[in-house]
JSON list of C-alpha atoms in Angstrom, two decimals:
[
{"chain": "A", "resi": 1, "resn": "MET", "atom": "CA", "xyz": [75.44, 73.99, 110.11]},
{"chain": "A", "resi": 2, "resn": "SER", "atom": "CA", "xyz": [73.45, 75.30, 107.43]},
{"chain": "A", "resi": 3, "resn": "VAL", "atom": "CA", "xyz": [74.95, 75.85, 103.45]},
{"chain": "A", "resi": 4, "resn": "ALA", "atom": "CA", "xyz": [73.98, 79.17, 104.25]},
{"chain": "A", "resi": 5, "resn": "PHE", "atom": "CA", "xyz": [75.81, 80.02, 107.34]},
{"chain": "A", "resi": 6, "resn": "THR", "atom": "CA", "xyz": [78.55, 78.90, 105.61]},
{"chain": "A", "resi": 7, "resn": "LYS", "atom": "CA", "xyz": [78.47, 81.33, 103.22]},
{"chain": "A", "resi": 8, "resn": "GLU", "atom": "CA", "xyz": [77.46, 84.09, 105.17]},
{"chain": "A", "resi": 9, "resn": "GLU", "atom": "CA", "xyz": [80.90, 83.28, 107.29]},
{"chain": "A", "resi": 10, "resn": "SER", "atom": "CA", "xyz": [82.97, 83.32, 103.83]},
{"chain": "A", "resi": 11, "resn": "ALA", "atom": "CA", "xyz": [81.37, 86.47, 102.50]},
{"chain": "A", "resi": 12, "resn": "GLU", "atom": "CA", "xyz": [82.52, 87.98, 105.47]},
{"chain": "A", "resi": 13, "resn": "THR", "atom": "CA", "xyz": [85.71, 86.67, 105.44]},
{"chain": "A", "resi": 14, "resn": "ALA", "atom": "CA", "xyz": [86.19, 87.41, 102.39]},
{"chain": "A", "resi": 15, "resn": "ALA", "atom": "CA", "xyz": [85.03, 91.57, 103.08]},
{"chain": "A", "resi": 16, "resn": "GLU", "atom": "CA", "xyz": [87.48, 91.36, 106.25]},
{"chain": "A", "resi": 17, "resn": "THR", "atom": "CA", "xyz": [90.33, 90.20, 104.41]},
{"chain": "A", "resi": 18, "resn": "LEU", "atom": "CA", "xyz": [90.09, 93.44, 101.73]},
{"chain": "A", "resi": 19, "resn": "LEU", "atom": "CA", "xyz": [92.62, 95.15, 103.16]},
{"chain": "A", "resi": 20, "resn": "PRO", "atom": "CA", "xyz": [93.52, 99.04, 101.92]},
{"chain": "A", "resi": 21, "resn": "ASP", "atom": "CA", "xyz": [96.37, 99.88, 99.87]},
{"chain": "A", "resi": 22, "resn": "ARG", "atom": "CA", "xyz": [99.07, 101.03, 101.74]},
{"chain": "A", "resi": 23, "resn": "PRO", "atom": "CA", "xyz": [99.83, 104.37, 101.28]},
{"chain": "A", "resi": 24, "resn": "ILE", "atom": "CA", "xyz": [102.48, 105.72, 98.03]},
{"chain": "A", "resi": 25, "resn": "SER", "atom": "CA", "xyz": [104.37, 108.83, 98.86]},
{"chain": "A", "resi": 26, "resn": "PRO", "atom": "CA", "xyz": [103.69, 110.82, 96.11]},
{"chain": "A", "resi": 27, "resn": "HIS", "atom": "CA", "xyz": [107.45, 112.06, 96.33]},
{"chain": "A", "resi": 28, "resn": "PRO", "atom": "CA", "xyz": [109.67, 110.92, 94.05]},
{"chain": "A", "resi": 29, "resn": "ASN", "atom": "CA", "xyz": [110.84, 107.12, 94.83]},
{"chain": "A", "resi": 30, "resn": "LEU", "atom": "CA", "xyz": [114.77, 107.88, 95.19]},
{"chain": "A", "resi": 31, "resn": "VAL", "atom": "CA", "xyz": [116.69, 104.83, 96.49]},
{"chain": "A", "resi": 32, "resn": "THR", "atom": "CA", "xyz": [120.50, 103.73, 97.13]},
{"chain": "A", "resi": 33, "resn": "GLU", "atom": "CA", "xyz": [121.71, 100.55, 95.69]},
{"chain": "A", "resi": 34, "resn": "ALA", "atom": "CA", "xyz": [121.39, 99.19, 99.65]},
{"chain": "A", "resi": 35, "resn": "GLY", "atom": "CA", "xyz": [117.67, 100.23, 99.03]},
{"chain": "A", "resi": 36, "resn": "LEU", "atom": "CA", "xyz": [117.01, 99.00, 95.96]},
{"chain": "A", "resi": 37, "resn": "LYS", "atom": "CA", "xyz": [117.98, 95.48, 96.53]},
{"chain": "A", "resi": 38, "resn": "ALA", "atom": "CA", "xyz": [115.72, 96.07, 100.44]},
{"chain": "A", "resi": 39, "resn": "LEU", "atom": "CA", "xyz": [112.87, 96.91, 98.47]},
{"chain": "A", "resi": 40, "resn": "GLU", "atom": "CA", "xyz": [113.46, 93.53, 96.12]},
{"chain": "A", "resi": 41, "resn": "ALA", "atom": "CA", "xyz": [114.18, 91.36, 99.25]},
{"chain": "A", "resi": 42, "resn": "GLN", "atom": "CA", "xyz": [111.16, 92.55, 101.17]},
{"chain": "A", "resi": 43, "resn": "LEU", "atom": "CA", "xyz": [108.89, 92.04, 97.54]},
{"chain": "A", "resi": 44, "resn": "LYS", "atom": "CA", "xyz": [110.33, 88.37, 97.77]},
{"chain": "A", "resi": 45, "resn": "GLN", "atom": "CA", "xyz": [109.53, 87.64, 100.90]},
{"chain": "A", "resi": 46, "resn": "ALA", "atom": "CA", "xyz": [105.90, 88.83, 100.56]},
{"chain": "A", "resi": 47, "resn": "ARG", "atom": "CA", "xyz": [105.79, 86.84, 97.88]},
{"chain": "A", "resi": 48, "resn": "GLU", "atom": "CA", "xyz": [106.79, 83.83, 99.59]},
{"chain": "A", "resi": 49, "resn": "ALA", "atom": "CA", "xyz": [104.39, 84.78, 102.50]},
{"chain": "A", "resi": 50, "resn": "HIS", "atom": "CA", "xyz": [101.32, 84.94, 99.76]},
{"chain": "A", "resi": 51, "resn": "ASP", "atom": "CA", "xyz": [102.41, 81.49, 97.96]},
{"chain": "A", "resi": 52, "resn": "ALA", "atom": "CA", "xyz": [102.64, 79.47, 101.47]},
{"chain": "A", "resi": 53, "resn": "ALA", "atom": "CA", "xyz": [99.24, 81.33, 102.90]},
{"chain": "A", "resi": 54, "resn": "SER", "atom": "CA", "xyz": [97.81, 79.77, 99.08]},
{"chain": "A", "resi": 55, "resn": "LEU", "atom": "CA", "xyz": [99.02, 76.38, 100.23]},
{"chain": "A", "resi": 56, "resn": "ILE", "atom": "CA", "xyz": [96.09, 76.08, 103.68]},
{"chain": "A", "resi": 57, "resn": "ASP", "atom": "CA", "xyz": [93.06, 74.17, 103.01]},
{"chain": "A", "resi": 58, "resn": "ASP", "atom": "CA", "xyz": [90.62, 76.17, 105.06]},
{"chain": "A", "resi": 59, "resn": "VAL", "atom": "CA", "xyz": [89.39, 79.34, 102.31]},
{"chain": "A", "resi": 60, "resn": "ASN", "atom": "CA", "xyz": [88.50, 81.41, 105.18]},
{"chain": "A", "resi": 61, "resn": "GLU", "atom": "CA", "xyz": [92.12, 81.18, 106.83]},
{"chain": "A", "resi": 62, "resn": "ARG", "atom": "CA", "xyz": [93.88, 81.09, 103.67]},
{"chain": "A", "resi": 63, "resn": "ARG", "atom": "CA", "xyz": [91.98, 84.57, 102.34]},
{"chain": "A", "resi": 64, "resn": "ARG", "atom": "CA", "xyz": [93.42, 85.57, 106.45]},
{"chain": "A", "resi": 65, "resn": "GLN", "atom": "CA", "xyz": [96.62, 84.76, 105.98]},
{"chain": "A", "resi": 66, "resn": "ALA", "atom": "CA", "xyz": [96.84, 86.08, 102.75]},
{"chain": "A", "resi": 67, "resn": "ALA", "atom": "CA", "xyz": [95.74, 89.75, 102.52]},
{"chain": "A", "resi": 68, "resn": "SER", "atom": "CA", "xyz": [98.70, 91.29, 104.02]},
{"chain": "A", "resi": 69, "resn": "PRO", "atom": "CA", "xyz": [101.18, 88.95, 102.47]},
{"chain": "A", "resi": 70, "resn": "LEU", "atom": "CA", "xyz": [98.92, 90.48, 99.07]},
{"chain": "A", "resi": 71, "resn": "ARG", "atom": "CA", "xyz": [98.65, 93.84, 100.08]},
{"chain": "A", "resi": 72, "resn": "ASP", "atom": "CA", "xyz": [102.54, 94.36, 101.00]},
{"chain": "A", "resi": 73, "resn": "MET", "atom": "CA", "xyz": [102.94, 92.68, 97.55]},
{"chain": "A", "resi": 74, "resn": "ARG", "atom": "CA", "xyz": [101.07, 95.99, 95.48]},
{"chain": "A", "resi": 75, "resn": "TYR", "atom": "CA", "xyz": [102.47, 98.06, 97.52]},
{"chain": "A", "resi": 76, "resn": "PHE", "atom": "CA", "xyz": [106.73, 96.54, 96.88]},
{"chain": "A", "resi": 77, "resn": "ALA", "atom": "CA", "xyz": [106.03, 95.99, 93.27]},
{"chain": "A", "resi": 78, "resn": "ALA", "atom": "CA", "xyz": [105.14, 99.34, 92.54]},
{"chain": "A", "resi": 79, "resn": "ARG", "atom": "CA", "xyz": [107.89, 100.78, 95.05]},
{"chain": "A", "resi": 80, "resn": "VAL", "atom": "CA", "xyz": [110.26, 98.62, 92.50]},
{"chain": "A", "resi": 81, "resn": "ARG", "atom": "CA", "xyz": [108.71, 99.69, 89.76]},
{"chain": "A", "resi": 82, "resn": "THR", "atom": "CA", "xyz": [109.03, 103.69, 90.57]},
{"chain": "A", "resi": 83, "resn": "ALA", "atom": "CA", "xyz": [112.63, 103.24, 91.95]},
{"chain": "A", "resi": 84, "resn": "GLN", "atom": "CA", "xyz": [115.00, 105.82, 90.49]},
{"chain": "A", "resi": 85, "resn": "LEU", "atom": "CA", "xyz": [118.68, 104.25, 91.67]},
{"chain": "A", "resi": 86, "resn": "MET", "atom": "CA", "xyz": [120.73, 107.03, 92.46]},
{"chain": "A", "resi": 87, "resn": "PRO", "atom": "CA", "xyz": [124.58, 107.50, 92.52]},
{"chain": "A", "resi": 88, "resn": "ALA", "atom": "CA", "xyz": [126.71, 107.16, 95.49]},
{"chain": "A", "resi": 89, "resn": "PRO", "atom": "CA", "xyz": [127.95, 111.02, 96.06]},
{"chain": "A", "resi": 90, "resn": "THR", "atom": "CA", "xyz": [130.84, 111.73, 94.56]},
{"chain": "A", "resi": 91, "resn": "SER", "atom": "CA", "xyz": [132.01, 114.79, 96.34]},
{"chain": "A", "resi": 92, "resn": "THR", "atom": "CA", "xyz": [132.07, 115.38, 100.33]},
{"chain": "A", "resi": 93, "resn": "ASP", "atom": "CA", "xyz": [132.13, 118.86, 99.68]},
{"chain": "A", "resi": 94, "resn": "THR", "atom": "CA", "xyz": [128.17, 119.14, 99.91]},
{"chain": "A", "resi": 95, "resn": "VAL", "atom": "CA", "xyz": [124.92, 117.09, 101.08]},
{"chain": "A", "resi": 96, "resn": "ALA", "atom": "CA", "xyz": [123.64, 114.91, 99.07]},
{"chain": "A", "resi": 97, "resn": "PHE", "atom": "CA", "xyz": [121.22, 112.48, 98.69]},
{"chain": "A", "resi": 98, "resn": "GLY", "atom": "CA", "xyz": [123.56, 108.68, 99.54]},
{"chain": "A", "resi": 99, "resn": "SER", "atom": "CA", "xyz": [125.68, 111.57, 102.17]},
{"chain": "A", "resi": 100, "resn": "THR", "atom": "CA", "xyz": [126.49, 110.74, 105.74]},
{"chain": "A", "resi": 101, "resn": "VAL", "atom": "CA", "xyz": [126.33, 113.84, 107.76]},
{"chain": "A", "resi": 102, "resn": "THR", "atom": "CA", "xyz": [127.14, 115.01, 110.73]},
{"chain": "A", "resi": 103, "resn": "PHE", "atom": "CA", "xyz": [125.94, 118.01, 112.50]},
{"chain": "A", "resi": 104, "resn": "ARG", "atom": "CA", "xyz": [125.62, 119.84, 116.23]},
{"chain": "A", "resi": 105, "resn": "ARG", "atom": "CA", "xyz": [122.52, 120.87, 117.42]},
{"chain": "A", "resi": 106, "resn": "ASN", "atom": "CA", "xyz": [122.25, 123.62, 119.42]},
{"chain": "A", "resi": 107, "resn": "ASP", "atom": "CA", "xyz": [121.74, 122.17, 122.26]},
{"chain": "A", "resi": 108, "resn": "GLY", "atom": "CA", "xyz": [125.01, 120.23, 122.09]},
{"chain": "A", "resi": 109, "resn": "ARG", "atom": "CA", "xyz": [124.24, 116.95, 120.77]},
{"chain": "A", "resi": 110, "resn": "VAL", "atom": "CA", "xyz": [126.20, 115.71, 118.08]},
{"chain": "A", "resi": 111, "resn": "GLN", "atom": "CA", "xyz": [124.08, 113.40, 115.17]},
{"chain": "A", "resi": 112, "resn": "THR", "atom": "CA", "xyz": [124.97, 111.98, 112.62]},
{"chain": "A", "resi": 113, "resn": "TYR", "atom": "CA", "xyz": [122.57, 110.40, 109.38]},
{"chain": "A", "resi": 114, "resn": "ARG", "atom": "CA", "xyz": [122.63, 108.99, 105.94]},
{"chain": "A", "resi": 115, "resn": "ILE", "atom": "CA", "xyz": [120.16, 110.89, 103.40]},
{"chain": "A", "resi": 116, "resn": "VAL", "atom": "CA", "xyz": [118.48, 107.94, 102.18]},
{"chain": "A", "resi": 117, "resn": "GLY", "atom": "CA", "xyz": [115.32, 107.32, 100.38]},
{"chain": "A", "resi": 118, "resn": "GLU", "atom": "CA", "xyz": [111.91, 106.94, 102.15]},
{"chain": "A", "resi": 119, "resn": "ASP", "atom": "CA", "xyz": [111.36, 103.24, 102.45]},
{"chain": "A", "resi": 120, "resn": "GLU", "atom": "CA", "xyz": [114.94, 102.33, 104.01]},
{"chain": "A", "resi": 121, "resn": "ALA", "atom": "CA", "xyz": [114.77, 105.74, 106.20]},
{"chain": "A", "resi": 122, "resn": "ASP", "atom": "CA", "xyz": [115.47, 104.60, 110.06]},
{"chain": "A", "resi": 123, "resn": "PRO", "atom": "CA", "xyz": [116.52, 107.02, 112.19]},
{"chain": "A", "resi": 124, "resn": "ARG", "atom": "CA", "xyz": [117.33, 104.95, 115.14]},
{"chain": "A", "resi": 125, "resn": "ALA", "atom": "CA", "xyz": [119.78, 102.69, 112.43]},
{"chain": "A", "resi": 126, "resn": "GLY", "atom": "CA", "xyz": [121.24, 106.05, 111.40]},
{"chain": "A", "resi": 127, "resn": "SER", "atom": "CA", "xyz": [119.54, 106.90, 108.10]},
{"chain": "A", "resi": 128, "resn": "ILE", "atom": "CA", "xyz": [116.89, 109.77, 107.38]},
{"chain": "A", "resi": 129, "resn": "SER", "atom": "CA", "xyz": [114.75, 110.52, 104.52]},
{"chain": "A", "resi": 130, "resn": "PHE", "atom": "CA", "xyz": [115.45, 112.96, 101.82]},
{"chain": "A", "resi": 131, "resn": "VAL", "atom": "CA", "xyz": [112.36, 114.55, 102.25]},
{"chain": "A", "resi": 132, "resn": "SER", "atom": "CA", "xyz": [112.37, 114.92, 105.97]},
{"chain": "A", "resi": 133, "resn": "PRO", "atom": "CA", "xyz": [112.65, 118.15, 107.63]},
{"chain": "A", "resi": 134, "resn": "VAL", "atom": "CA", "xyz": [116.02, 117.86, 108.62]},
{"chain": "A", "resi": 135, "resn": "ALA", "atom": "CA", "xyz": [117.55, 116.07, 105.18]},
{"chain": "A", "resi": 136, "resn": "LYS", "atom": "CA", "xyz": [116.04, 119.50, 103.60]},
{"chain": "A", "resi": 137, "resn": "SER", "atom": "CA", "xyz": [117.28, 122.12, 105.28]},
{"chain": "A", "resi": 138, "resn": "LEU", "atom": "CA", "xyz": [121.18, 120.00, 105.03]},
{"chain": "A", "resi": 139, "resn": "MET", "atom": "CA", "xyz": [121.11, 119.14, 101.20]},
{"chain": "A", "resi": 140, "resn": "GLY", "atom": "CA", "xyz": [123.83, 121.20, 99.15]},
{"chain": "A", "resi": 141, "resn": "LYS", "atom": "CA", "xyz": [125.58, 123.12, 102.24]},
{"chain": "A", "resi": 142, "resn": "ALA", "atom": "CA", "xyz": [128.98, 122.12, 103.23]},
{"chain": "A", "resi": 143, "resn": "VAL", "atom": "CA", "xyz": [130.94, 121.70, 106.33]},
{"chain": "A", "resi": 144, "resn": "GLY", "atom": "CA", "xyz": [130.35, 124.84, 108.45]},
{"chain": "A", "resi": 145, "resn": "ASP", "atom": "CA", "xyz": [127.03, 126.12, 107.59]},
{"chain": "A", "resi": 146, "resn": "VAL", "atom": "CA", "xyz": [124.26, 126.39, 110.05]},
{"chain": "A", "resi": 147, "resn": "VAL", "atom": "CA", "xyz": [120.70, 125.55, 108.90]},
{"chain": "A", "resi": 148, "resn": "GLY", "atom": "CA", "xyz": [117.93, 125.75, 110.57]},
{"chain": "A", "resi": 149, "resn": "ALA", "atom": "CA", "xyz": [115.46, 122.84, 111.03]},
{"chain": "A", "resi": 150, "resn": "GLY", "atom": "CA", "xyz": [112.12, 124.02, 112.83]},
{"chain": "A", "resi": 151, "resn": "ALA", "atom": "CA", "xyz": [113.22, 125.23, 116.49]},
{"chain": "A", "resi": 152, "resn": "GLN", "atom": "CA", "xyz": [117.04, 123.43, 116.17]},
{"chain": "A", "resi": 153, "resn": "GLU", "atom": "CA", "xyz": [119.76, 125.50, 114.59]},
{"chain": "A", "resi": 154, "resn": "LEU", "atom": "CA", "xyz": [122.27, 122.31, 112.86]},
{"chain": "A", "resi": 155, "resn": "GLU", "atom": "CA", "xyz": [126.13, 123.28, 112.74]},
{"chain": "A", "resi": 156, "resn": "ILE", "atom": "CA", "xyz": [127.11, 120.36, 109.74]},
{"chain": "A", "resi": 157, "resn": "ILE", "atom": "CA", "xyz": [130.59, 119.39, 111.70]},
{"chain": "A", "resi": 158, "resn": "SER", "atom": "CA", "xyz": [131.55, 116.86, 108.78]},
{"chain": "A", "resi": 159, "resn": "ILE", "atom": "CA", "xyz": [130.53, 114.89, 105.16]},
{"chain": "A", "resi": 160, "resn": "ALA", "atom": "CA", "xyz": [131.22, 111.36, 104.20]}
]
């Protein structure tokens, strides 16, 4: 194997390991206390994965294995740095960031979601982002209010 071939392979590997940054939302980075802890934990995991990749002897494999954790480190460091910790809602009179709201859709389905930051939103686990259309429709509303969310109408049943 010639030295020129080895250098070419390394250059190709270096180019393929330059992953683009994860997109960062233009919205304020509002977080709950649990959301901030989750961001910090994800940053720690990314650092640990990067540190583990740094121990790999083969330079090309080290670059490949470190690319994703390095990108994640940049993302989570930015998200932790810009996080705006929001206090838990003090009232259940109206829907606010951090509220858990139960509503009935006009098709009869009843759903419950907690309104949280973008990074911690997981609709399957019962949380939606405060910038989602449903959350935007619900914010500031009270029990009994009916709001539109796209083609749906949502009636707020309870706020916790």
